[in-house]
Coordinates of C-alpha atoms and ligand atoms in Angstrom, one line a residue:
M25 CA -17.6 -27.0 -3.8
Q26 CA -18.6 -25.6 -7.2
F27 CA -16.3 -22.8 -8.4
G28 CA -19.4 -20.8 -9.2
E29 CA -20.2 -20.7 -5.5
L30 CA -16.7 -19.3 -4.7
V31 CA -17.1 -16.7 -7.5
K32 CA -20.4 -15.5 -6.0
A33 CA -18.8 -15.1 -2.7
L34 CA -15.9 -13.2 -4.2
A35 CA -18.3 -10.8 -6.0
A36 CA -20.1 -10.2 -2.7
V37 CA -16.8 -9.6 -0.9
E38 CA -15.8 -7.1 -3.6
S39 CA -19.0 -5.2 -3.3
T40 CA -19.0 -4.7 0.4
T41 CA -17.6 -1.7 2.1
Q42 CA -17.6 -3.1 5.6
R43 CA -14.8 -5.3 6.9
S44 CA -17.2 -7.1 9.4
V45 CA -19.4 -8.1 6.4
M46 CA -16.4 -9.3 4.5
V47 CA -15.5 -11.6 7.5
K48 CA -19.1 -12.9 7.7
L49 CA -19.3 -13.6 3.9
L50 CA -16.0 -15.5 4.0
A51 CA -17.0 -17.4 7.2
S52 CA -20.2 -18.6 5.6
L53 CA -18.2 -19.7 2.5
F54 CA -15.7 -21.6 4.5
K55 CA -18.4 -23.5 6.3
K56 CA -19.6 -24.9 3.0
A57 CA -16.2 -26.2 2.0
L58 CA -15.0 -29.7 2.6
P59 CA -11.8 -30.2 4.7
E60 CA -10.0 -31.5 1.6
E61 CA -10.8 -28.4 -0.4
I62 CA -10.7 -25.6 2.1
D63 CA -7.0 -24.9 1.5
K64 CA -7.7 -24.5 -2.2
V65 CA -10.5 -22.0 -1.5
I66 CA -8.2 -20.0 0.7
Y67 CA -5.3 -19.9 -1.7
L68 CA -7.6 -18.8 -4.5
I69 CA -9.0 -16.0 -2.4
L70 CA -5.5 -14.8 -1.4
G71 CA -4.4 -14.8 -5.0
D72 CA -1.4 -17.2 -4.5
L73 CA -1.5 -21.0 -5.2
R74 CA 0.8 -21.7 -2.3
P75 CA 2.0 -19.6 0.7
P76 CA 4.1 -16.8 -0.8
W77 CA 7.2 -18.0 1.0
E78 CA 7.3 -21.1 -1.2
G79 CA 7.9 -18.7 -4.1
L80 CA 5.7 -20.7 -6.6
E81 CA 4.9 -18.5 -9.5
L82 CA 2.2 -19.0 -12.2
G83 CA 4.4 -17.6 -14.9
V84 CA 1.4 -16.2 -16.8
G85 CA 1.6 -12.7 -18.1
E86 CA -1.2 -10.6 -19.6
K87 CA -0.2 -11.6 -23.2
L88 CA -0.3 -15.3 -22.4
C89 CA -3.7 -15.0 -20.7
L90 CA -5.2 -13.2 -23.6
R91 CA -3.9 -15.8 -26.0
A92 CA -5.6 -18.5 -23.9
L93 CA -8.8 -16.5 -23.9
A94 CA -8.6 -16.1 -27.7
K95 CA -8.2 -19.8 -28.1
A96 CA -11.1 -20.6 -25.8
T97 CA -13.5 -18.0 -27.2
G98 CA -12.6 -17.7 -30.8
T99 CA -12.3 -13.9 -30.4
S100 CA -9.2 -12.5 -32.1
Q101 CA -6.3 -11.5 -30.0
A102 CA -6.4 -7.9 -31.4
E103 CA -10.1 -7.7 -30.4
L104 CA -9.3 -8.9 -26.9
E105 CA -6.5 -6.5 -26.6
S106 CA -8.6 -3.5 -27.5
L107 CA -11.3 -4.8 -25.1
Y108 CA -8.7 -4.9 -22.4
K109 CA -7.5 -1.4 -23.2
K110 CA -11.0 -0.1 -23.1
T111 CA -12.1 -1.7 -19.8
G112 CA -8.7 -1.5 -18.1
D113 CA -9.5 -4.8 -16.4
I114 CA -8.4 -8.1 -17.8
G115 CA -11.2 -9.8 -15.8
E116 CA -13.8 -7.6 -17.5
A117 CA -12.3 -8.3 -20.9
A118 CA -12.5 -12.0 -20.2
R119 CA -16.1 -11.8 -19.0
R120 CA -17.3 -9.9 -22.1
S121 CA -15.5 -12.1 -24.5
L122 CA -16.8 -15.2 -22.9
A123 CA -20.4 -13.8 -22.8
S124 CA -20.3 -13.0 -26.5
S125 CA -18.3 -16.0 -27.7
K126 CA -19.6 -18.9 -29.8
R127 CA -17.0 -21.2 -28.1
P128 CA -15.1 -22.9 -30.9
G129 CA -14.0 -25.8 -28.7
L130 CA -15.8 -29.0 -28.0
L131 CA -16.8 -27.8 -24.6
T132 CA -19.6 -25.3 -24.5
F133 CA -20.4 -23.6 -21.3
G134 CA -23.7 -24.9 -19.9
S135 CA -23.5 -28.2 -21.7
Q136 CA -21.3 -29.9 -19.2
K137 CA -20.6 -30.4 -15.5
P138 CA -20.0 -27.1 -13.7
L139 CA -16.4 -26.4 -12.7
E140 CA -15.3 -27.5 -9.2
V141 CA -13.0 -25.4 -7.0
S142 CA -10.6 -28.3 -7.0
E143 CA -10.5 -28.6 -10.7
V144 CA -9.7 -24.9 -11.2
Y145 CA -7.0 -25.1 -8.5
D146 CA -5.4 -28.3 -9.7
T147 CA -5.3 -27.0 -13.3
L148 CA -3.7 -23.7 -12.2
L149 CA -1.2 -25.7 -10.2
K150 CA -0.3 -27.5 -13.4
V151 CA 0.0 -24.2 -15.2
A152 CA 2.5 -23.0 -12.5
R153 CA 4.5 -26.2 -12.6
A154 CA 4.8 -26.4 -16.4
S155 CA 8.4 -25.7 -17.2
G156 CA 11.1 -26.3 -19.8
E157 CA 10.6 -26.6 -23.5
G158 CA 7.0 -26.3 -24.6
A159 CA 5.9 -24.8 -21.2
Q160 CA 4.3 -21.8 -22.8
D161 CA 2.1 -23.9 -25.1
M162 CA 1.2 -26.2 -22.2
K163 CA 0.2 -23.2 -20.1
I164 CA -2.0 -21.8 -22.9
A165 CA -3.6 -25.2 -23.5
L166 CA -4.4 -25.7 -19.8
L167 CA -5.7 -22.2 -19.3
S168 CA -7.8 -22.1 -22.4
S169 CA -9.4 -25.4 -21.4
L170 CA -10.4 -23.7 -18.1
F171 CA -11.8 -20.7 -19.9
A172 CA -13.7 -22.9 -22.3
R173 CA -15.6 -24.4 -19.4
S174 CA -16.1 -21.4 -17.3
S175 CA -19.1 -19.0 -17.2
P176 CA -18.4 -15.4 -18.0
E177 CA -18.3 -14.5 -14.3
E178 CA -16.0 -17.4 -13.5
G179 CA -13.7 -16.5 -16.4
K180 CA -13.5 -12.9 -15.0
Y181 CA -12.0 -14.1 -11.7
I182 CA -9.7 -16.7 -13.3
A183 CA -8.2 -14.1 -15.6
R184 CA -7.6 -11.7 -12.7
F185 CA -6.1 -14.5 -10.6
V186 CA -3.7 -15.7 -13.2
V187 CA -2.2 -12.2 -14.0
G188 CA -2.0 -11.4 -10.3
K189 CA -4.7 -8.8 -10.2
L190 CA -7.4 -10.3 -8.0
R191 CA -7.1 -7.4 -5.6
L192 CA -9.9 -8.4 -3.2
G193 CA -8.1 -6.7 -0.4
V194 CA -8.5 -9.7 1.8
A195 CA -5.6 -9.8 4.2
D196 CA -4.3 -12.8 6.2
M197 CA -5.8 -11.5 9.4
T198 CA -9.3 -11.3 7.7
I199 CA -9.0 -14.9 6.8
I200 CA -8.0 -15.8 10.3
E201 CA -11.0 -14.1 11.7
A202 CA -13.3 -15.8 9.2
L203 CA -11.8 -19.2 10.0
A204 CA -12.2 -18.7 13.7
D205 CA -15.8 -17.7 13.1
A206 CA -16.5 -20.6 10.7
Y207 CA -14.9 -23.4 12.8
G208 CA -15.5 -22.1 16.4
V209 CA -11.8 -21.8 17.3
R210 CA -10.2 -19.0 19.2
K211 CA -8.7 -16.3 17.0
E212 CA -5.7 -16.0 19.3
D213 CA -5.0 -19.7 18.9
L214 CA -5.1 -19.4 15.1
E215 CA -2.9 -16.3 15.3
R216 CA -0.3 -18.1 17.4
A217 CA -0.3 -21.0 15.0
Y218 CA 0.0 -18.6 12.1
H219 CA 3.1 -17.0 13.7
V220 CA 4.7 -20.5 13.9
Y221 CA 3.5 -21.7 10.5
P222 CA 2.3 -18.9 8.2
D223 CA 0.4 -21.0 5.7
L224 CA -3.3 -20.3 6.0
G225 CA -4.3 -23.1 3.6
H226 CA -2.5 -25.6 5.9
L227 CA -4.0 -24.2 9.1
A228 CA -7.5 -24.1 7.6
K229 CA -7.2 -27.7 6.7
L230 CA -6.3 -28.6 10.3
V231 CA -9.2 -26.7 11.9
A232 CA -11.6 -28.0 9.2
S233 CA -10.7 -31.5 10.1
G234 CA -11.0 -30.9 13.8
K235 CA -7.2 -31.3 14.6
P236 CA -5.9 -29.3 17.5
L237 CA -3.9 -26.2 16.7
D238 CA -1.2 -26.9 19.2
E239 CA 0.0 -29.6 16.8
V240 CA 1.5 -26.8 14.8
K241 CA 5.2 -26.8 15.5
V242 CA 8.3 -24.8 14.5
T243 CA 9.5 -26.6 11.4
P244 CA 12.8 -26.1 9.5
G245 CA 11.9 -25.1 6.0
V246 CA 8.8 -23.1 7.1
P247 CA 9.6 -19.5 8.1
V248 CA 8.3 -18.2 11.4
L249 CA 7.1 -14.6 11.9
P250 CA 10.1 -12.6 13.1
M251 CA 10.3 -11.1 16.5
L252 CA 10.4 -7.3 16.3
A253 CA 11.8 -4.4 18.3
Q254 CA 10.4 -1.4 20.1
R255 CA 12.4 1.8 20.2
L256 CA 13.7 4.2 22.9
S257 CA 16.2 7.0 22.7
S258 CA 18.0 6.8 26.0
S259 CA 20.2 4.1 27.4
S260 CA 18.8 4.6 31.0
E261 CA 15.2 4.2 29.8
I262 CA 16.2 1.1 27.9
L263 CA 18.0 -0.5 30.9
A264 CA 15.0 0.4 33.2
K265 CA 12.6 -1.2 30.7
L266 CA 14.7 -4.4 30.5
G267 CA 15.0 -4.8 34.2
G268 CA 18.5 -3.3 34.7
T269 CA 20.6 -5.7 32.5
A270 CA 20.6 -6.0 28.8
I271 CA 22.3 -8.1 26.1
C272 CA 23.4 -5.2 23.8
E273 CA 24.1 -6.1 20.2
Y274 CA 25.3 -4.2 17.2
K275 CA 22.4 -3.2 15.0
Y276 CA 23.8 -4.2 11.6
D277 CA 22.6 -2.3 8.6
G278 CA 21.8 -4.9 6.1
E279 CA 19.0 -7.4 5.2
R280 CA 17.4 -9.5 7.9
A281 CA 17.8 -13.2 7.1
Q282 CA 16.0 -16.1 8.6
I283 CA 18.1 -19.1 7.7
H284 CA 16.7 -22.6 7.6
I285 CA 18.9 -25.7 7.4
S286 CA 17.0 -28.8 6.7
Q287 CA 17.2 -32.1 4.8
S288 CA 16.4 -30.2 1.6
G289 CA 19.3 -27.8 2.0
V290 CA 19.7 -24.1 3.1
R291 CA 17.0 -21.6 2.5
I292 CA 17.0 -17.9 3.4
F293 CA 13.8 -15.9 4.1
S294 CA 13.5 -12.1 4.3
R295 CA 11.9 -10.0 7.0
R296 CA 8.7 -10.3 4.9
L297 CA 9.2 -14.1 4.6
E298 CA 10.0 -14.0 0.9
D299 CA 12.4 -16.7 -0.2
I300 CA 15.6 -14.8 -1.0
T301 CA 18.0 -17.8 -1.2
H302 CA 18.7 -17.1 -4.9
A303 CA 20.2 -13.7 -4.1
Y304 CA 22.8 -15.1 -1.7
P305 CA 24.5 -18.3 -3.0
D306 CA 27.7 -17.2 -1.1
V307 CA 25.8 -17.0 2.2
V308 CA 24.3 -20.5 1.6
K309 CA 27.8 -21.9 1.0
A310 CA 29.3 -20.1 4.0
V311 CA 26.4 -21.3 6.2
K312 CA 26.9 -24.9 5.2
E313 CA 30.6 -24.6 6.2
A314 CA 30.1 -22.7 9.4
V315 CA 27.0 -24.2 11.1
M316 CA 27.3 -27.6 12.7
A317 CA 23.8 -28.8 12.7
R318 CA 21.7 -31.1 10.6
E319 CA 18.6 -29.0 11.1
A320 CA 18.5 -25.4 12.3
I321 CA 16.7 -22.1 12.2
L322 CA 19.0 -19.1 12.7
E323 CA 18.5 -15.4 12.4
G324 CA 21.0 -12.8 11.3
E325 CA 21.7 -9.8 9.2
I326 CA 23.4 -10.0 5.9
V327 CA 25.7 -7.0 5.5
A328 CA 27.6 -5.8 2.4
V329 CA 31.3 -5.4 3.0
D330 CA 34.2 -3.8 1.1
P331 CA 35.9 -6.7 -0.6
D332 CA 39.3 -5.2 -0.1
T333 CA 39.1 -4.1 3.5
G334 CA 36.3 -6.2 5.0
E335 CA 34.7 -3.0 6.3
M336 CA 30.9 -2.7 6.5
L337 CA 29.1 -0.8 3.8
P338 CA 25.7 0.8 3.9
F339 CA 22.6 -1.3 3.3
Q340 CA 22.0 0.2 -0.2
E341 CA 24.9 -1.9 -1.6
L342 CA 22.8 -5.0 -1.2
M343 CA 20.5 -3.7 -3.9
H344 CA 22.9 -5.2 -6.5
R345 CA 21.7 -8.6 -5.3
K346 CA 18.1 -8.0 -6.3
R347 CA 18.5 -8.4 -10.0
K348 CA 18.9 -12.0 -10.9
H349 CA 21.4 -11.6 -13.7
E350 CA 23.6 -9.4 -11.5
V351 CA 24.0 -11.8 -8.5
V352 CA 27.2 -13.4 -9.7
A353 CA 29.0 -10.1 -10.4
A354 CA 27.6 -8.6 -7.2
M355 CA 29.1 -11.5 -5.1
E356 CA 32.5 -10.4 -6.2
M357 CA 32.0 -6.6 -6.1
Y358 CA 29.9 -6.6 -3.0
P359 CA 30.6 -9.6 -0.9
T360 CA 28.7 -10.1 2.3
V361 CA 29.2 -11.1 5.9
L362 CA 26.3 -12.8 7.8
Y363 CA 26.1 -11.6 11.4
L364 CA 24.1 -14.2 13.4
F365 CA 22.1 -12.9 16.4
D366 CA 19.7 -15.7 17.3
V367 CA 19.0 -19.4 16.9
I368 CA 15.4 -20.7 17.4
F369 CA 15.7 -24.4 16.4
V370 CA 18.5 -26.9 16.5
D371 CA 18.4 -30.6 15.6
G372 CA 14.8 -31.3 16.7
E373 CA 14.9 -28.9 19.6
D374 CA 12.5 -25.9 19.5
L375 CA 14.4 -23.1 21.4
T376 CA 11.7 -20.4 21.1
N377 CA 10.7 -20.8 24.8
E378 CA 14.3 -20.7 26.0
P379 CA 15.8 -17.5 27.4
L380 CA 17.9 -15.4 25.0
I381 CA 21.1 -16.0 27.0
Y382 CA 20.7 -19.7 26.5
R383 CA 20.0 -19.3 22.8
R384 CA 23.1 -17.1 22.5
V385 CA 25.3 -19.8 24.1
K386 CA 23.8 -22.4 21.8
L387 CA 24.5 -20.2 18.8
S388 CA 28.2 -20.0 19.7
E389 CA 28.3 -23.8 20.2
I390 CA 27.0 -24.6 16.7
V391 CA 28.7 -21.8 14.8
Q392 CA 32.3 -22.0 13.8
E393 CA 33.0 -18.3 12.9
S394 CA 34.6 -17.6 9.5
D395 CA 35.3 -14.6 7.3
K396 CA 31.7 -14.8 6.0
V397 CA 29.8 -16.0 9.0
Q398 CA 30.2 -14.2 12.4
I399 CA 28.3 -13.9 15.6
A400 CA 26.8 -10.4 16.1
K401 CA 29.0 -8.4 18.4
W402 CA 27.4 -8.2 21.9
L403 CA 28.0 -7.2 25.5
M404 CA 26.0 -7.8 28.6
L405 CA 25.7 -4.4 30.2
D406 CA 24.0 -2.9 33.2
D407 CA 25.0 0.8 33.3
P408 CA 23.8 3.5 30.9
D409 CA 27.3 5.0 30.4
S410 CA 28.7 1.7 29.2
V411 CA 25.7 1.2 26.9
D412 CA 26.4 4.7 25.4
V413 CA 30.0 3.9 24.9
F414 CA 29.1 0.7 23.1
F415 CA 26.5 2.5 21.1
H416 CA 29.0 5.1 19.8
E417 CA 31.5 2.3 18.9
A418 CA 28.7 0.6 17.0
V419 CA 27.8 3.7 15.0
S420 CA 31.4 4.7 14.3
V421 CA 32.2 1.3 12.7
G422 CA 29.2 1.6 10.3
T423 CA 26.2 0.0 12.1
E424 CA 23.0 1.8 13.0
G425 CA 23.4 1.6 16.8
L426 CA 22.3 -1.2 19.1
I427 CA 19.5 -3.6 19.7
C428 CA 19.2 -4.1 23.5
K429 CA 17.5 -7.4 24.5
S430 CA 16.3 -8.9 27.7
P431 CA 18.6 -11.8 28.6
T432 CA 15.8 -13.8 29.9
S433 CA 13.3 -13.3 27.1
E434 CA 11.8 -16.0 24.9
Y435 CA 11.7 -15.6 21.1
E436 CA 8.3 -14.0 20.6
M437 CA 7.3 -14.8 17.1
G438 CA 5.5 -12.0 15.3
A439 CA 5.5 -9.8 18.3
R440 CA 6.8 -6.2 18.7
G441 CA 7.3 -6.3 22.5
W442 CA 9.6 -4.6 25.0
N443 CA 12.1 -7.4 25.2
W444 CA 14.0 -6.1 22.1
I445 CA 14.6 -2.4 22.1
K446 CA 16.4 -0.5 19.3
Y447 CA 18.7 2.3 20.2
K448 CA 19.3 4.4 17.1
R449 CA 19.9 8.1 16.6
D450 CA 16.9 10.2 15.6
Y451 CA 19.1 12.0 13.1
K452 CA 22.4 11.4 11.3
S453 CA 24.8 14.2 10.5
E454 CA 26.4 15.1 7.3
M455 CA 30.1 15.8 7.0
I456 CA 30.4 19.2 5.4
D457 CA 34.0 19.3 4.3
T458 CA 37.0 17.1 3.5
V459 CA 39.8 16.7 6.0
D460 CA 43.6 16.3 5.6
L461 CA 44.9 13.5 7.8
V462 CA 48.2 12.0 8.6
V463 CA 49.0 8.3 7.9
V464 CA 50.3 6.8 11.1
G465 CA 49.8 3.1 10.5
A466 CA 48.6 0.5 8.1
F467 CA 46.9 -2.9 7.9
Y468 CA 47.9 -5.6 5.5
G469 CA 45.7 -6.2 2.5
R470 CA 43.8 -9.3 1.5
G471 CA 42.7 -10.7 -1.8
K472 CA 43.6 -8.3 -4.6
R473 CA 45.5 -6.2 -2.1
A474 CA 47.7 -9.0 -0.8
G475 CA 51.3 -7.9 -0.5
L476 CA 50.3 -4.3 -0.2
Y477 CA 48.5 -2.3 2.5
G478 CA 44.7 -2.7 2.5
A479 CA 43.8 0.1 4.9
F480 CA 45.5 2.9 6.7
L481 CA 45.2 4.4 10.2
L482 CA 44.8 8.2 10.0
A483 CA 45.2 10.9 12.6
A484 CA 44.6 14.6 13.2
Y485 CA 47.2 16.9 14.6
D486 CA 47.1 18.6 18.0
P487 CA 49.4 21.6 18.1
S488 CA 49.2 22.1 21.9
S489 CA 50.7 18.7 22.7
D490 CA 52.4 18.2 19.3
M491 CA 50.8 14.8 19.0
F492 CA 48.7 12.9 16.4
Y493 CA 45.4 11.5 17.5
T494 CA 43.7 8.8 15.4
V495 CA 40.3 9.4 13.7
C496 CA 39.7 6.6 11.3
K497 CA 40.8 3.5 9.5
V498 CA 40.4 4.0 5.7
G499 CA 40.5 1.5 2.9
S500 CA 38.0 2.9 0.4
G501 CA 38.6 5.2 -2.5
F502 CA 42.1 3.9 -3.4
T503 CA 42.7 2.7 -7.0
D504 CA 45.2 -0.1 -7.6
A505 CA 47.8 2.5 -8.6
D506 CA 47.1 4.4 -5.4
L507 CA 47.7 1.4 -3.3
K508 CA 51.1 0.7 -5.0
K509 CA 52.0 4.4 -4.6
M510 CA 51.0 4.4 -0.9
Y511 CA 53.1 1.3 -0.3
E512 CA 56.1 2.9 -2.0
I513 CA 56.0 6.2 -0.3
L514 CA 55.4 4.7 3.1
Q515 CA 58.1 2.1 2.9
P516 CA 60.9 4.4 4.0
L517 CA 58.8 5.6 7.0
K518 CA 58.2 2.2 8.5
I519 CA 59.1 1.8 12.2
P520 CA 58.8 -1.2 14.4
H521 CA 56.5 0.3 17.0
R522 CA 53.9 3.1 17.3
H523 CA 55.6 6.5 16.9
P524 CA 55.9 8.3 20.2
R525 CA 54.0 11.3 18.9
V526 CA 51.0 9.1 18.0
S527 CA 48.2 8.3 20.4
S528 CA 46.2 5.3 19.3
K529 CA 43.9 2.7 20.9
M530 CA 44.0 0.6 17.7
E531 CA 46.9 -1.8 17.0
A532 CA 48.1 -1.3 13.4
D533 CA 50.0 -4.1 11.6
V534 CA 52.6 -1.6 10.6
W535 CA 53.6 1.8 12.1
F536 CA 55.0 4.9 10.3
V537 CA 56.7 8.1 11.1
P538 CA 53.9 10.6 10.8
Q539 CA 54.6 12.4 7.5
V540 CA 52.3 11.6 4.6
V541 CA 49.1 13.6 4.4
I542 CA 46.0 12.6 2.4
E543 CA 42.6 14.0 1.9
V544 CA 39.6 12.1 3.1
I545 CA 35.8 12.6 3.2
G546 CA 33.3 10.6 5.2
A547 CA 29.6 10.3 5.7
E548 CA 29.8 12.1 9.0
I549 CA 31.9 12.6 12.1
T550 CA 30.7 10.4 15.0
L551 CA 31.5 9.8 18.5
S552 CA 33.7 6.7 18.9
P553 CA 35.5 4.9 21.8
L554 CA 37.9 3.4 19.3
H555 CA 39.7 6.6 18.4
T556 CA 41.7 9.1 20.5
C557 CA 40.9 12.3 18.7
C558 CA 39.2 14.7 21.1
L559 CA 38.9 11.9 23.6
G560 CA 36.6 13.0 26.4
A561 CA 35.8 16.4 24.8
V562 CA 32.2 15.5 24.1
R563 CA 31.7 12.5 26.3
P564 CA 33.9 10.8 28.9
G565 CA 35.9 7.9 27.3
V566 CA 34.7 8.6 23.8
G567 CA 36.6 10.3 20.9
L568 CA 35.7 11.4 17.4
A569 CA 35.8 9.3 14.3
V570 CA 35.1 9.7 10.6
R571 CA 32.3 7.2 9.6
F572 CA 32.5 5.5 6.2
P573 CA 35.8 7.4 5.3
R574 CA 37.1 7.4 1.8
F575 CA 40.3 8.7 0.1
T576 CA 39.4 11.5 -2.3
G577 CA 42.4 10.8 -4.5
R578 CA 44.3 13.9 -3.4
Y579 CA 47.8 13.5 -1.9
R580 CA 48.4 16.6 0.1
T581 CA 52.1 16.7 -0.7
D582 CA 51.8 20.5 -0.2
K583 CA 51.2 19.9 3.5
G584 CA 53.5 18.7 6.2
P585 CA 52.0 16.6 9.0
E586 CA 51.8 19.8 11.2
Q587 CA 49.6 21.4 8.6
A588 CA 47.1 18.6 8.7
T589 CA 43.6 19.1 10.1
T590 CA 43.8 19.7 13.8
V591 CA 41.8 18.0 16.5
A592 CA 40.2 21.4 17.3
E593 CA 39.1 21.6 13.7
M594 CA 37.7 18.1 14.0
L595 CA 35.7 19.1 17.0
E596 CA 34.4 22.2 15.2
L597 CA 33.4 20.2 12.2
Y598 CA 31.6 17.7 14.5
K599 CA 29.6 20.5 16.0
R600 CA 28.8 22.3 12.7
Q601 CA 27.6 19.2 10.9
K602 CA 24.2 19.4 9.3
K603 CA 21.8 17.2 11.2
V604 CA 19.5 15.2 8.9
A605 CA 16.4 13.4 10.2
Q606 CA 16.8 9.6 10.0
P607 CA 14.4 7.8 7.8
E608 CA 12.2 5.5 9.9
Ligands
LIG723 N1 21.5 -7.7 16.5 C1 20.4 -7.6 15.9 N2 19.2 -8.2 16.5 C2 18.0 -8.0 15.9 N3 17.8 -7.3 14.8 C3 18.9 -6.8 14.2 C4 20.2 -6.9 14.7 N4 21.0 -6.2 13.9 C5 20.3 -5.7 12.9 N5 19.0 -6.0 13.0 C6 17.9 -5.5 12.1 O1 17.2 -4.5 12.7 C7 15.8 -4.6 12.4 C8 14.9 -3.8 13.3 O2 15.1 -2.5 13.3 P1 14.8 -1.4 12.1 O3 14.3 -0.2 12.8 O4 15.9 -1.3 11.2 O5 13.8 -2.2 11.3 P2 12.5 -1.7 10.7 O6 12.3 -2.5 9.4 O7 12.4 -0.2 10.5 O8 11.5 -2.1 11.8 P3 11.1 -3.5 12.2 O9 11.9 -4.5 11.6 O10 11.3 -3.4 13.7 O11 9.7 -3.4 11.8 C9 15.6 -6.1 12.4 O12 14.5 -6.4 11.6 C10 16.9 -6.6 11.8 O13 16.8 -6.6 10.4

């Protein structure tokens, strides 16, 4: 196919205001393409030389594109830049400069064979693959040779393409419809294949050469469209919807990761199927050590954790991984844990049609849990109260709630069905004041904190029973000096068992006589079955906890343990919290 033909179709697509017309224009273009070039036509229309999840970049900025144009047209770079400024469209600048150019090179437009789609595509692929020393010059030479041979209108689209500003507004679904129309295949079949293998160039080639779409299989290295969840806000509704029994899993607050293990190594894809492997070298290493399979596709959530305590941190802390030059430092400051919740392919076996409960068993068979790779915490539950208790536990330890799943459901790629239901709160609360809590126990430190305590078990005071009830485990906010000081002041208070005036469901590594009081602030006060403060006061079997607690730096030496925040005050604070709508 001549490139000019593609360009004509693009101009028509650009000028239409109706989606149905857009589909028709594309379908008639596809019909004219040969099977060996249809993929190239499609990639060029979509503005990416390969499916986006391959992460291939052209590496051509506006400056470089203008330099190539200058070389091809003989127009000065300054002139081109002002043309670009004036029109605001690099394509228009290219078109005008090509139209008025005297073409200094050997090749003069109109005096040689017209450009073919394949030539344009193959040259652009070379531009993308040029790397190392001399890559810039190579890119300029390749591009200017293309401009030198293109008509003004062709040059316009090439320029827009290379700087990533094609902006035709053609979505993957539009291409699917046009392909179905052009080749007489069912849209649903194409869609299914796309969920399994989201590479429209590849799929187009198959249908154009008359190959059946059911040949498209789950393939390690090629991301599948993720299964998504619906949402409900009561445990009884959720159980009813799932047929009475659910696999309830913690809903971790991190980045969704689709992990592919194949001959070529480990690759990680995001929720939007971008290749994010480079951001998580630590996860790659941990996966290699923990997963016993030659080939596999696993799903999980990557969560940032406090390096000193291992406690989960909010999702925002993963942002440090997004800047390339910060990854190494971020690995140390914000290490991660991968919580795996599904497996959809293992050593040649496609598990997408197997029930979730089977996939869960398979997951535990192939994963050897470590500090960095764990299986998402889950329970099989069939009564709403137990689901609620588990939900409150999940929130109090720093997750967003639960995802409840049908034990018999298949892995539905790309679908947002009722087999996965998220159970989150509609709002979160904001803790409005600090609290003064008593240190009743401690947990040994790891890493930098080895030899000291890494986290402390804190309690509120109840004057009516003269007891201390636990509300949180805190490890954040302590400087190195604080940790040393805490160790020293707690040493004389060490006892071999829980103090009789302390009520705790948690087992600390070390127990103390309740005496030291410290000031703590948290994100909010939540319900939690893990702590004994106000147990049953709001809900049966559930107490109150401080979520994401941190030490403010204030030792309340002016307060004895009986002057610490009381359980009644904790309840009052819980009730008075500001309720803030949850972002969706
Ligand atoms: N155990 C789990 N099972 C499935 N997903 C989980 C689990 N834990 C955490 N998640 C995350 O929860 C997400 C779904 O809920 P959430 O409301 O946070 O996502 P969203 O981006 O708003 O919506 P969605 O991903 O459903 O479009 C998943 O995409 C995944 O990243």
